[in-house]
CSV table of C-alpha atoms in Angstrom, one decimal:
chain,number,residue,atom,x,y,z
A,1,UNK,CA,9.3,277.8,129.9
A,2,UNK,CA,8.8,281.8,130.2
A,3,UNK,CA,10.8,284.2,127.7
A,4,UNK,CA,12.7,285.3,130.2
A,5,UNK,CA,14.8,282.1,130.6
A,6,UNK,CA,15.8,282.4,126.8
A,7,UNK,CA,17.8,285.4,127.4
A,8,UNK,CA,19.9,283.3,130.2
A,9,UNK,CA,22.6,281.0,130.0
A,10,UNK,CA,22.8,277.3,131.5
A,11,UNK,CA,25.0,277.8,133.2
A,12,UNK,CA,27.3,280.7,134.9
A,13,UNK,CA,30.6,281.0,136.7
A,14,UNK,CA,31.0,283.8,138.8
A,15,UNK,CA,34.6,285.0,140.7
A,16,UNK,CA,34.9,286.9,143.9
A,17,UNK,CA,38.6,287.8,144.6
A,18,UNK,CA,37.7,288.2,147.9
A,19,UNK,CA,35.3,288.8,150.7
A,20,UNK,CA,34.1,292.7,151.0
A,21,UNK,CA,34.5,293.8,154.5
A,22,UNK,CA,31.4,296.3,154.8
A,23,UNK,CA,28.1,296.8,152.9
A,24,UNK,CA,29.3,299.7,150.6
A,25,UNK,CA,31.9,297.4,149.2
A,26,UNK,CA,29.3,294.5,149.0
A,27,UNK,CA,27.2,296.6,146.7
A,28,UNK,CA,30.1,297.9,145.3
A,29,UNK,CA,30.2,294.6,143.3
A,30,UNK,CA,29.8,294.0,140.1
A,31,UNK,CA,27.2,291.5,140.5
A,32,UNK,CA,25.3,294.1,143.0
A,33,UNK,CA,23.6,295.8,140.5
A,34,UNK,CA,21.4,292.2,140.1
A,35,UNK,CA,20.6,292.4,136.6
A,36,UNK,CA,21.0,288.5,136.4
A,37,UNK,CA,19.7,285.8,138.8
A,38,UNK,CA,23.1,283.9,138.6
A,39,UNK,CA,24.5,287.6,140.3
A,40,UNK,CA,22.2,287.5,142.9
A,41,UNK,CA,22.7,283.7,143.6
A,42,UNK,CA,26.0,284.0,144.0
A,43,UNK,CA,26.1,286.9,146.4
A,44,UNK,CA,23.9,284.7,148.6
A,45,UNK,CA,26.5,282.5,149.0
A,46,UNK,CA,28.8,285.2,149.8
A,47,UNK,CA,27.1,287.0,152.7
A,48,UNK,CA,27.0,283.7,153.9
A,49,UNK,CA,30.8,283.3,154.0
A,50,UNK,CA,31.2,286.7,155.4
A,51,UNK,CA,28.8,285.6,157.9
A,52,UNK,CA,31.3,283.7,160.6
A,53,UNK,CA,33.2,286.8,161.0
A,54,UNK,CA,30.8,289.4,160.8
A,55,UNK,CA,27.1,288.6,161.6
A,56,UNK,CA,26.0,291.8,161.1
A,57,UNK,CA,27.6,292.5,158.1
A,58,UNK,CA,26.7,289.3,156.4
A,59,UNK,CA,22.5,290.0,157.5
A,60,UNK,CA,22.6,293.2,156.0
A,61,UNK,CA,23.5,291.8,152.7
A,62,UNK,CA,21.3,289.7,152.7
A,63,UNK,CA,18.8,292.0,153.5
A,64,UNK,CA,20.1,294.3,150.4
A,65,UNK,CA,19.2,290.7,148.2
A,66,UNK,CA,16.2,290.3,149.5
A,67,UNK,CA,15.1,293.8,148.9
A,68,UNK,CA,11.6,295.2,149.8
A,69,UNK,CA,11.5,291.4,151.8
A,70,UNK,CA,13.8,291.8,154.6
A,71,UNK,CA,15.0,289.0,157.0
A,72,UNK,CA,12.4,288.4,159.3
A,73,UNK,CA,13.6,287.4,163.4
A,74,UNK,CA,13.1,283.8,162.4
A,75,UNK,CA,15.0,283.5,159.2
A,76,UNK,CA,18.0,285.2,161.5
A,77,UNK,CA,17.4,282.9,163.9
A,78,UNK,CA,17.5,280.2,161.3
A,79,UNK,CA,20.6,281.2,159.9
A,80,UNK,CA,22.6,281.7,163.5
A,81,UNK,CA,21.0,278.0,164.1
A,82,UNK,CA,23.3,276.6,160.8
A,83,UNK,CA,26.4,278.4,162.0
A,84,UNK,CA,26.3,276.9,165.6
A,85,UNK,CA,29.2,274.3,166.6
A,86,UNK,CA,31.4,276.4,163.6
A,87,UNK,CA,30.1,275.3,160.9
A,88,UNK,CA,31.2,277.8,158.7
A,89,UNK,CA,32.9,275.5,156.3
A,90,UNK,CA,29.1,274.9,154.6
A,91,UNK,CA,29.1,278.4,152.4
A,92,UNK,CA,32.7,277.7,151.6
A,93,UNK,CA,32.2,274.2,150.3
A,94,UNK,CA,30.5,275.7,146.8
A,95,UNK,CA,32.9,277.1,145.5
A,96,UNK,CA,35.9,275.7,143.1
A,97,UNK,CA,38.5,273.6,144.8
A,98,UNK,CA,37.3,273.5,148.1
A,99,UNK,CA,36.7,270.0,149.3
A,100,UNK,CA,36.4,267.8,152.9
A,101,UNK,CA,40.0,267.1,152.1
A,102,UNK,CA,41.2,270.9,152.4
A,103,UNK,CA,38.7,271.9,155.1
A,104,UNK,CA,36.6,273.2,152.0
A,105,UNK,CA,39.1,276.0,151.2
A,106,UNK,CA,38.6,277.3,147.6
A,107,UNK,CA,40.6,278.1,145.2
A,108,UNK,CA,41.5,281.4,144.3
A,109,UNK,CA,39.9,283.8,142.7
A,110,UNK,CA,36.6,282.2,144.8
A,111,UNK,CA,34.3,280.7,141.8
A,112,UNK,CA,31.0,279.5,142.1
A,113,UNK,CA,29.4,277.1,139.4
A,114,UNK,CA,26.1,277.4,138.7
A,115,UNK,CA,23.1,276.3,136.7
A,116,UNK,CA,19.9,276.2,135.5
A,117,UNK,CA,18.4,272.8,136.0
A,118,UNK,CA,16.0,271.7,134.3
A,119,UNK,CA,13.2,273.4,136.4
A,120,UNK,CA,14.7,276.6,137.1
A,121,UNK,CA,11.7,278.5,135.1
A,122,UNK,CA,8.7,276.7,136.2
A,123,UNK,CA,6.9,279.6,137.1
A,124,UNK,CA,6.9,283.3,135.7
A,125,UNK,CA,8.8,285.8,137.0
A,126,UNK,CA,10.8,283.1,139.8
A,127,UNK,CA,14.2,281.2,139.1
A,128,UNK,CA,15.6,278.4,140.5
A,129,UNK,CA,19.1,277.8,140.2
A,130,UNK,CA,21.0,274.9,141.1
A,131,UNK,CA,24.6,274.9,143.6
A,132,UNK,CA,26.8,272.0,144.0
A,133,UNK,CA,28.4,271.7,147.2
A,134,UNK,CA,31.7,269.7,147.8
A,135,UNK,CA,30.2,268.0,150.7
A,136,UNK,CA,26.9,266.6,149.4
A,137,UNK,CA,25.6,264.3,147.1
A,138,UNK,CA,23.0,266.5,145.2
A,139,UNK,CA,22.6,270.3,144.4
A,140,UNK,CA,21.1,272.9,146.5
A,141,UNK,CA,18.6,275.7,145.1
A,142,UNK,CA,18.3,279.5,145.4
A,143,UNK,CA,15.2,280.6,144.2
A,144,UNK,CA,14.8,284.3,143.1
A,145,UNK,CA,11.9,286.5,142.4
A,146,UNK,CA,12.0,289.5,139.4
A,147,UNK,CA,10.8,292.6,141.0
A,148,UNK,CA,9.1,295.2,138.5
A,149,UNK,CA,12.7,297.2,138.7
A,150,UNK,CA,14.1,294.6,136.6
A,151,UNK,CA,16.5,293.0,139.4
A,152,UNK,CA,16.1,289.3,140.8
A,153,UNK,CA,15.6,289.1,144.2
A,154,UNK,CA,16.4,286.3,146.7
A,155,UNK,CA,13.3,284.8,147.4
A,156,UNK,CA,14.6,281.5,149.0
A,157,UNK,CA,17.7,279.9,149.9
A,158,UNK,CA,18.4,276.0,150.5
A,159,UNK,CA,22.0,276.6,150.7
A,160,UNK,CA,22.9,275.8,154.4
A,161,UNK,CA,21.5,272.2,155.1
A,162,UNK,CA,24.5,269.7,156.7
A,163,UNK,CA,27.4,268.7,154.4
A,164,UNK,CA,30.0,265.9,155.3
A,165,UNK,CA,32.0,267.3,157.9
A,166,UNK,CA,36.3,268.3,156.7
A,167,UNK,CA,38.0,265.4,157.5
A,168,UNK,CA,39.9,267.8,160.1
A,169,UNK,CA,37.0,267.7,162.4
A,170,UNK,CA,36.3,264.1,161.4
A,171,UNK,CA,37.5,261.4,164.1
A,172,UNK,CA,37.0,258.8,161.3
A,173,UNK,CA,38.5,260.0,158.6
């Protein structure tokens, strides 16, 4: 375990009160200034939200996470590839009070939960935090990187793998 993870918490909750509609309002955040990796893991999960009604907006987010590592043609290709056949409901399902039940709409103000697992400082100078999602059985990671200007970068996401579909779109349930 690294020094750094002593001066972090568990765990975090972290509110949105709603999606920002352009870039300047993105960084406008509070958790923009990406002090903390729990900040910067969140945010992930909020340019994807934003992502199903504005693409653009949502990629160059996460290009402001990713810093001096901008999304490459793939990972954008790899991203439109989750959002095909609307799936949009996957970002939305981690936050608080979204479930298959309610078409994984959250509660509001939008919370995320997250943590620290167990093997979220393996290796200096990265972070891997742990999401739940309401639609699958274990949690999903965000790994983030320290850059020398003190702010944790998104390294890696494993945040938009399948989740059980809402039971509105489900012709078994």
């Amino acid at each position: 375990m690294s020094s750094v993870s002593s001066q972090w918490p568990d765990t975090a909750d972290i509110r949105f009160d709603s999606l920002p509609d352009s870039l300047a309002a993105f960084q406008a955040l509070p958790q923009a200034g990406m002090a903390s990796p729990f900040d910067t893991a969140a945010l992930t999960v909020l340019a994807f939200c934003i992502y199903p009604k504005n693409k653009e907006l949502a990629l160059s987010a996460l290009d402001f996470l990713r810093g001096p590592r901008p999304l490459s043609p793939l990972d954008k290709q790899f991203i439109a590839d989750r959002f095909m056949d609307g799936k949009d409901y996957v970002p939305r399902s981690y936050f608080t009070g979204s479930t298959p039940q309610n078409n994984y709409t959250p509660s509001e103000p939008w919370t995320l939960h997250i943590s620290a697992g167990p093997y979220a400082w393996q290796q200096e100078g990265y972070c891997k935090l742990d999401l739940r999602s309401s639609g699958a059985d274990s949690p999903r990671q965000v790994l983030l990187r320290l850059a020398k200007d003190g702010k944790w970068y998104l390294w890696e996401q494993y945040l938009l793998a399948g989740i059980r579909v809402p039971e509105s779109e489900d012709p078994w349930a």
